[in-house]
Amino acid sequence: MPEGHVIHRLATHISTVMGAKSVRVDSPQGRFSMEASRLDGAVLVGAEAVGKHLLIEFDVPEPRWIHIHLGLIGKLRIEPESPLRGQIRLRISDGDTVALLSGPQWCRSITTAARDDVISSSGPDPLREDADPERGFERLARSGKSLAALLMDQRIAAGVGNIFRAEVLFRHRLRPTTPGREVDRRTWQIIWDDLVKIMQQGFRDGRIDTVRHEHLPEVQGRIARQDRHGGEVYVYRRAGQECLVCGNLVRSALLEGRNMYWCPGCQRRKRAVRS
């Protein structure tokens, strides 16, 4: 499932390329045909993201938004206009560029009031200027679940997925199994501030890099990471490999249906320290 920075990049791309233009909207697959016909020929106002939700606005009477959640297998490609391929739920074209949606968990037409509900029901998003991290801390501090599990709760930190979860915990040497109610406000603020930093970097670069300068391949004299997700990371999908910091083997375990990665040598703290 794409993490939040990917959805924000898609929203920005759509707004930049198609914003304020009349667009053609259809559903080649047929499952969004009625909704698409209402929007066909309308002006695409712009797009925004909150967490893993993509919201696209059109200049039409209500309902004027398309709400997309890609889920585990959904894909949204934005590319030059070309012959159609694959099962496309939604196609938006300005004549030069086309956005092609396939396999989403959700693709629905909603009102502005419903769009507001999506925003308000999501947790704080580190990539949104209107985010209030205190909302996330209030939920986290009441829970006995592990910090690792809670960081995947979209009501606590919207847009954070398995990669950012694993990496931010490692970067601050935090024990993944620490109950949320044992995490103090200072530690949460340090986690939040670092999520803002590394997710903004992911948004800018289009890849996730979490390794500090002193642990880069060229500094450590090691081979660069080869992975379809790209980027240099400390623990994500590195189970059985040596920790880049202490040399212990990185571990993994299933936690609430997702693989959790951590270093048993480095991650022993309950409280974060600013570096």
mmCIF file of C-alpha atoms in Angstrom:
data_model
loop_
_atom_site.group_PDB
_atom_site.id
_atom_site.type_symbol
_atom_site.label_atom_id
_atom_site.label_comp_id
_atom_site.label_asym_id
_atom_site.label_seq_id
_atom_site.Cartn_x
_atom_site.Cartn_y
_atom_site.Cartn_z
ATOM 1 C CA MET A 1 0.000 0.000 0.000
ATOM 2 C CA PRO A 2 1.484 3.416 -0.931
ATOM 3 C CA GLU A 3 2.508 5.556 2.010
ATOM 4 C CA GLY A 4 1.240 9.087 2.437
ATOM 5 C CA HIS A 5 4.016 10.891 0.590
ATOM 6 C CA VAL A 6 3.058 9.019 -2.609
ATOM 7 C CA ILE A 7 -0.567 10.192 -2.369
ATOM 8 C CA HIS A 8 0.539 13.784 -1.752
ATOM 9 C CA ARG A 9 2.800 13.601 -4.797
ATOM 10 C CA LEU A 10 -0.114 12.358 -6.905
ATOM 11 C CA ALA A 11 -2.356 15.162 -5.635
ATOM 12 C CA THR A 12 0.288 17.776 -6.411
ATOM 13 C CA HIS A 13 0.919 16.314 -9.863
ATOM 14 C CA ILE A 14 -2.786 16.315 -10.744
ATOM 15 C CA SER A 15 -3.232 19.886 -9.503
ATOM 16 C CA THR A 16 -0.151 21.122 -11.347
ATOM 17 C CA VAL A 17 -0.844 19.425 -14.674
ATOM 18 C CA MET A 18 -4.657 19.403 -14.862
ATOM 19 C CA GLY A 19 -5.764 22.046 -12.388
ATOM 20 C CA ALA A 20 -8.096 24.740 -13.824
ATOM 21 C CA LYS A 21 -8.514 22.778 -17.086
ATOM 22 C CA SER A 22 -11.590 21.205 -18.651
ATOM 23 C CA VAL A 23 -11.043 17.459 -18.669
ATOM 24 C CA ARG A 24 -12.577 14.333 -20.101
ATOM 25 C CA VAL A 25 -13.691 11.842 -17.470
ATOM 26 C CA ASP A 26 -14.826 8.284 -18.139
ATOM 27 C CA SER A 27 -14.737 4.752 -16.741
ATOM 28 C CA PRO A 28 -13.491 2.307 -19.398
ATOM 29 C CA GLN A 29 -14.114 -0.596 -17.007
ATOM 30 C CA GLY A 30 -17.666 0.631 -16.444
ATOM 31 C CA ARG A 31 -17.813 0.529 -12.644
ATOM 32 C CA PHE A 32 -17.709 4.333 -12.302
ATOM 33 C CA SER A 33 -19.566 5.253 -15.493
ATOM 34 C CA MET A 34 -22.564 7.082 -14.019
ATOM 35 C CA GLU A 35 -20.416 9.247 -11.751
ATOM 36 C CA ALA A 36 -17.866 9.907 -14.497
ATOM 37 C CA SER A 37 -20.536 11.081 -16.937
ATOM 38 C CA ARG A 38 -21.496 13.897 -14.537
ATOM 39 C CA LEU A 39 -17.914 15.138 -14.455
ATOM 40 C CA ASP A 40 -17.050 14.716 -18.132
ATOM 41 C CA GLY A 41 -16.119 18.090 -19.624
ATOM 42 C CA ALA A 42 -15.980 19.868 -16.261
ATOM 43 C CA VAL A 43 -13.095 21.925 -14.941
ATOM 44 C CA LEU A 44 -10.808 20.039 -12.573
ATOM 45 C CA VAL A 45 -10.280 22.508 -9.733
ATOM 46 C CA GLY A 46 -7.448 20.660 -8.011
ATOM 47 C CA ALA A 47 -6.527 17.743 -5.782
ATOM 48 C CA GLU A 48 -5.426 17.248 -2.202
ATOM 49 C CA ALA A 49 -4.419 14.407 0.078
ATOM 50 C CA VAL A 50 -4.874 13.486 3.690
ATOM 51 C CA GLY A 51 -3.064 10.371 4.816
ATOM 52 C CA LYS A 52 -3.723 7.737 2.167
ATOM 53 C CA HIS A 53 -6.862 9.436 0.819
ATOM 54 C CA LEU A 54 -6.793 11.313 -2.493
ATOM 55 C CA LEU A 55 -9.501 13.921 -3.104
ATOM 56 C CA ILE A 56 -10.067 15.495 -6.523
ATOM 57 C CA GLU A 57 -12.412 18.481 -6.918
ATOM 58 C CA PHE A 58 -14.423 19.462 -10.001
ATOM 59 C CA ASP A 59 -16.326 22.654 -10.781
ATOM 60 C CA VAL A 60 -19.794 21.063 -10.820
ATOM 61 C CA PRO A 61 -22.807 21.008 -8.476
ATOM 62 C CA GLU A 62 -22.583 18.580 -5.569
ATOM 63 C CA PRO A 63 -21.307 15.921 -5.389
ATOM 64 C CA ARG A 64 -18.168 17.583 -6.762
ATOM 65 C CA TRP A 65 -15.358 15.405 -5.391
ATOM 66 C CA ILE A 66 -13.844 12.064 -6.317
ATOM 67 C CA HIS A 67 -12.542 10.207 -3.268
ATOM 68 C CA ILE A 68 -9.859 7.592 -3.972
ATOM 69 C CA HIS A 69 -8.126 5.171 -1.638
ATOM 70 C CA LEU A 70 -5.708 2.888 -3.465
ATOM 71 C CA GLY A 71 -5.658 0.153 -0.813
ATOM 72 C CA LEU A 72 -3.271 -2.758 -1.238
ATOM 73 C CA ILE A 73 -3.418 -3.233 -5.001
ATOM 74 C CA GLY A 74 -4.700 0.043 -6.446
ATOM 75 C CA LYS A 75 -2.557 2.099 -8.823
ATOM 76 C CA LEU A 76 -2.861 5.585 -10.234
ATOM 77 C CA ARG A 77 -0.645 6.355 -13.208
ATOM 78 C CA ILE A 78 -0.203 9.862 -14.575
ATOM 79 C CA GLU A 79 1.403 9.771 -18.004
ATOM 80 C CA PRO A 80 1.233 11.163 -21.550
ATOM 81 C CA GLU A 81 -1.932 10.274 -23.443
ATOM 82 C CA SER A 82 -1.508 6.815 -24.975
ATOM 83 C CA PRO A 83 -3.565 3.759 -26.043
ATOM 84 C CA LEU A 84 -5.529 2.285 -23.151
ATOM 85 C CA ARG A 85 -4.246 -0.839 -21.411
ATOM 86 C CA GLY A 86 -5.487 -2.784 -18.407
ATOM 87 C CA GLN A 87 -8.717 -2.611 -16.419
ATOM 88 C CA ILE A 88 -9.188 1.112 -15.828
ATOM 89 C CA ARG A 89 -11.794 2.190 -13.274
ATOM 90 C CA LEU A 90 -11.302 5.924 -13.888
ATOM 91 C CA ARG A 91 -9.667 7.928 -16.657
ATOM 92 C CA ILE A 92 -9.134 11.694 -16.496
ATOM 93 C CA SER A 93 -7.555 13.383 -19.517
ATOM 94 C CA ASP A 94 -6.748 16.938 -20.525
ATOM 95 C CA GLY A 95 -5.802 15.829 -24.043
ATOM 96 C CA ASP A 96 -2.078 15.686 -23.350
ATOM 97 C CA THR A 97 -1.844 13.981 -19.964
ATOM 98 C CA VAL A 98 -4.013 11.205 -18.572
ATOM 99 C CA ALA A 99 -4.586 9.887 -15.043
ATOM 100 C CA LEU A 100 -5.452 6.175 -15.037
ATOM 101 C CA LEU A 101 -6.847 4.478 -11.932
ATOM 102 C CA SER A 102 -6.981 0.702 -11.561
ATOM 103 C CA GLY A 103 -7.819 -1.654 -8.694
ATOM 104 C CA PRO A 104 -8.601 0.905 -5.969
ATOM 105 C CA GLN A 105 -10.113 0.043 -2.635
ATOM 106 C CA TRP A 106 -12.392 3.068 -3.030
ATOM 107 C CA CYS A 107 -13.361 5.286 -5.934
ATOM 108 C CA ARG A 108 -16.502 7.215 -5.181
ATOM 109 C CA SER A 109 -18.243 10.500 -5.836
ATOM 110 C CA ILE A 110 -18.763 12.553 -2.668
ATOM 111 C CA THR A 111 -20.022 15.954 -1.535
ATOM 112 C CA THR A 112 -17.947 18.710 0.034
ATOM 113 C CA ALA A 113 -19.480 17.821 3.396
ATOM 114 C CA ALA A 114 -18.314 14.222 2.946
ATOM 115 C CA ARG A 115 -14.873 15.471 1.930
ATOM 116 C CA ASP A 116 -14.759 17.466 5.169
ATOM 117 C CA ASP A 117 -15.660 14.308 7.074
ATOM 118 C CA VAL A 118 -12.736 12.454 5.461
ATOM 119 C CA ILE A 119 -10.391 15.206 6.631
ATOM 120 C CA SER A 120 -11.809 15.450 10.148
ATOM 121 C CA SER A 121 -11.970 11.690 10.724
ATOM 122 C CA SER A 122 -8.341 11.198 9.669
ATOM 123 C CA GLY A 123 -5.549 11.581 12.160
ATOM 124 C CA PRO A 124 -2.983 14.361 11.848
ATOM 125 C CA ASP A 125 -1.019 14.111 8.601
ATOM 126 C CA PRO A 126 2.684 15.063 8.854
ATOM 127 C CA LEU A 127 2.511 16.434 5.296
ATOM 128 C CA ARG A 128 -0.395 18.809 5.914
ATOM 129 C CA GLU A 129 0.117 22.294 7.332
ATOM 130 C CA ASP A 130 -3.140 22.050 9.282
ATOM 131 C CA ALA A 131 -2.026 18.915 11.174
ATOM 132 C CA ASP A 132 -2.328 18.931 14.958
ATOM 133 C CA PRO A 133 -0.030 16.233 16.421
ATOM 134 C CA GLU A 134 -1.724 16.605 19.803
ATOM 135 C CA ARG A 135 -4.765 14.798 18.381
ATOM 136 C CA GLY A 136 -2.573 11.810 17.637
ATOM 137 C CA PHE A 137 -0.952 11.880 21.064
ATOM 138 C CA GLU A 138 -4.318 11.909 22.835
ATOM 139 C CA ARG A 139 -5.234 8.595 21.176
ATOM 140 C CA LEU A 140 -1.797 7.079 21.599
ATOM 141 C CA ALA A 141 -1.553 7.938 25.295
ATOM 142 C CA ARG A 142 -4.821 6.138 26.082
ATOM 143 C CA SER A 143 -3.816 2.853 24.454
ATOM 144 C CA GLY A 144 -2.122 -0.252 25.766
ATOM 145 C CA LYS A 145 -1.220 -1.353 22.251
ATOM 146 C CA SER A 146 2.410 -1.286 21.179
ATOM 147 C CA LEU A 147 3.930 1.896 19.790
ATOM 148 C CA ALA A 148 4.708 0.017 16.574
ATOM 149 C CA ALA A 149 1.052 -0.929 16.101
ATOM 150 C CA LEU A 150 -0.217 2.538 16.996
ATOM 151 C CA LEU A 151 2.003 4.271 14.447
ATOM 152 C CA MET A 152 0.105 2.343 11.760
ATOM 153 C CA ASP A 153 -3.227 3.644 13.096
ATOM 154 C CA GLN A 154 -4.327 6.294 10.603
ATOM 155 C CA ARG A 155 -6.201 8.135 13.372
ATOM 156 C CA ILE A 156 -2.860 8.736 15.125
ATOM 157 C CA ALA A 157 -0.552 9.580 12.209
ATOM 158 C CA ALA A 158 -2.283 9.655 8.821
ATOM 159 C CA GLY A 159 -0.155 8.494 5.914
ATOM 160 C CA VAL A 160 2.400 6.596 7.978
ATOM 161 C CA GLY A 161 2.880 3.060 6.686
ATOM 162 C CA ASN A 162 5.169 0.139 7.408
ATOM 163 C CA ILE A 163 8.347 1.774 6.115
ATOM 164 C CA PHE A 164 8.054 5.090 7.931
ATOM 165 C CA ARG A 165 6.874 3.277 11.068
ATOM 166 C CA ALA A 166 9.906 0.995 11.199
ATOM 167 C CA GLU A 167 12.403 3.681 10.308
ATOM 168 C CA VAL A 168 11.273 6.441 12.664
ATOM 169 C CA LEU A 169 11.351 3.996 15.592
ATOM 170 C CA PHE A 170 14.878 2.921 14.679
ATOM 171 C CA ARG A 171 16.115 6.477 14.145
ATOM 172 C CA HIS A 172 15.241 7.231 17.776
ATOM 173 C CA ARG A 173 16.257 3.819 19.182
ATOM 174 C CA LEU A 174 12.727 3.177 20.421
ATOM 175 C CA ARG A 175 11.511 -0.236 21.502
ATOM 176 C CA PRO A 176 8.620 -1.155 19.170
ATOM 177 C CA THR A 177 6.720 -3.041 21.880
ATOM 178 C CA THR A 178 6.469 -0.067 24.263
ATOM 179 C CA PRO A 179 2.779 0.484 25.132
ATOM 180 C CA GLY A 180 1.382 3.757 23.856
ATOM 181 C CA ARG A 181 0.356 4.866 27.355
ATOM 182 C CA GLU A 182 4.032 4.709 28.393
ATOM 183 C CA VAL A 183 5.133 7.116 25.647
ATOM 184 C CA ASP A 184 5.590 10.628 27.033
ATOM 185 C CA ARG A 185 4.624 13.783 25.172
ATOM 186 C CA ARG A 186 8.255 14.765 24.497
ATOM 187 C CA THR A 187 8.938 11.407 22.829
ATOM 188 C CA TRP A 188 5.807 11.760 20.712
ATOM 189 C CA GLN A 189 6.856 15.265 19.634
ATOM 190 C CA ILE A 190 10.299 13.977 18.608
ATOM 191 C CA ILE A 191 8.681 11.142 16.631
ATOM 192 C CA TRP A 192 6.265 13.578 15.004
ATOM 193 C CA ASP A 193 8.930 16.116 14.074
ATOM 194 C CA ASP A 194 11.041 13.385 12.486
ATOM 195 C CA LEU A 195 8.054 12.003 10.560
ATOM 196 C CA VAL A 196 7.496 15.490 9.160
ATOM 197 C CA LYS A 197 11.154 15.639 8.116
ATOM 198 C CA ILE A 198 11.515 12.223 6.474
ATOM 199 C CA MET A 199 8.060 12.269 4.868
ATOM 200 C CA GLN A 200 8.709 15.721 3.386
ATOM 201 C CA GLN A 201 11.972 14.375 2.002
ATOM 202 C CA GLY A 202 10.085 11.398 0.543
ATOM 203 C CA PHE A 203 7.588 13.793 -1.016
ATOM 204 C CA ARG A 204 10.353 15.855 -2.605
ATOM 205 C CA ASP A 205 12.485 12.940 -3.821
ATOM 206 C CA GLY A 206 9.830 10.349 -4.672
ATOM 207 C CA ARG A 207 11.615 7.687 -2.612
ATOM 208 C CA ILE A 208 12.146 6.904 1.059
ATOM 209 C CA ASP A 209 15.626 7.574 2.436
ATOM 210 C CA THR A 210 16.026 7.452 6.204
ATOM 211 C CA VAL A 211 19.728 6.737 6.664
ATOM 212 C CA ARG A 212 21.839 9.532 8.099
ATOM 213 C CA HIS A 213 24.979 10.695 6.292
ATOM 214 C CA GLU A 214 27.410 8.647 8.384
ATOM 215 C CA HIS A 215 25.588 5.435 7.423
ATOM 216 C CA LEU A 216 25.346 5.995 3.668
ATOM 217 C CA PRO A 217 26.852 3.303 1.382
ATOM 218 C CA GLU A 218 29.655 5.565 0.161
ATOM 219 C CA VAL A 219 30.628 6.463 3.723
ATOM 220 C CA GLN A 220 30.474 2.908 5.081
ATOM 221 C CA GLY A 221 31.968 1.361 1.959
ATOM 222 C CA ARG A 222 29.027 -0.993 1.395
ATOM 223 C CA ILE A 223 26.850 -1.856 -1.574
ATOM 224 C CA ALA A 224 23.825 0.386 -2.057
ATOM 225 C CA ARG A 225 20.446 -1.139 -1.243
ATOM 226 C CA GLN A 226 18.691 -2.877 -4.108
ATOM 227 C CA ASP A 227 14.921 -2.874 -3.571
ATOM 228 C CA ARG A 228 11.886 -1.964 -5.649
ATOM 229 C CA HIS A 229 10.924 0.612 -3.015
ATOM 230 C CA GLY A 230 14.255 2.384 -3.507
ATOM 231 C CA GLY A 231 16.053 4.431 -0.890
ATOM 232 C CA GLU A 232 18.463 3.673 1.937
ATOM 233 C CA VAL A 233 16.837 2.409 5.140
ATOM 234 C CA TYR A 234 17.988 1.019 8.469
ATOM 235 C CA VAL A 235 15.662 -1.916 9.165
ATOM 236 C CA TYR A 236 12.728 -2.129 6.740
ATOM 237 C CA ARG A 237 12.934 -5.421 4.798
ATOM 238 C CA ARG A 238 16.446 -6.012 6.159
ATOM 239 C CA ALA A 239 15.614 -8.961 8.439
ATOM 240 C CA GLY A 240 18.652 -11.220 8.905
ATOM 241 C CA GLN A 241 21.079 -8.533 7.733
ATOM 242 C CA GLU A 242 23.520 -6.686 9.953
ATOM 243 C CA CYS A 243 22.367 -3.446 11.533
ATOM 244 C CA LEU A 244 24.163 -0.522 9.908
ATOM 245 C CA VAL A 245 24.873 0.953 13.346
ATOM 246 C CA CYS A 246 25.621 -1.862 15.825
ATOM 247 C CA GLY A 247 26.098 -4.988 13.686
ATOM 248 C CA ASN A 248 23.346 -7.052 15.341
ATOM 249 C CA LEU A 249 21.031 -8.900 12.980
ATOM 250 C CA VAL A 250 17.833 -7.036 12.146
ATOM 251 C CA ARG A 251 14.723 -8.954 13.193
ATOM 252 C CA SER A 252 11.177 -9.138 11.927
ATOM 253 C CA ALA A 253 7.902 -10.368 13.391
ATOM 254 C CA LEU A 254 4.264 -10.316 12.372
ATOM 255 C CA LEU A 255 2.325 -7.609 14.194
ATOM 256 C CA GLU A 256 -1.382 -7.181 13.471
ATOM 257 C CA GLY A 257 -0.984 -8.640 10.007
ATOM 258 C CA ARG A 258 2.079 -6.627 8.950
ATOM 259 C CA ASN A 259 5.799 -7.377 9.225
ATOM 260 C CA MET A 260 7.535 -5.280 11.852
ATOM 261 C CA TYR A 261 11.292 -4.736 11.561
ATOM 262 C CA TRP A 262 13.667 -3.659 14.329
ATOM 263 C CA CYS A 263 17.202 -3.992 15.700
ATOM 264 C CA PRO A 264 17.323 -5.663 19.143
ATOM 265 C CA GLY A 265 20.695 -4.069 19.850
ATOM 266 C CA CYS A 266 19.805 -0.478 19.093
ATOM 267 C CA GLN A 267 16.118 -0.243 19.947
ATOM 268 C CA ARG A 268 15.893 -0.489 23.715
ATOM 269 C CA ARG A 269 14.584 2.918 24.745
ATOM 270 C CA LYS A 270 11.132 3.971 25.862
ATOM 271 C CA ARG A 271 11.938 7.653 25.509
ATOM 272 C CA ALA A 272 13.456 9.492 22.563
ATOM 273 C CA VAL A 273 16.369 11.889 22.757
ATOM 274 C CA ARG A 274 16.783 14.681 20.230
ATOM 275 C CA SER A 275 19.863 14.185 18.108
#
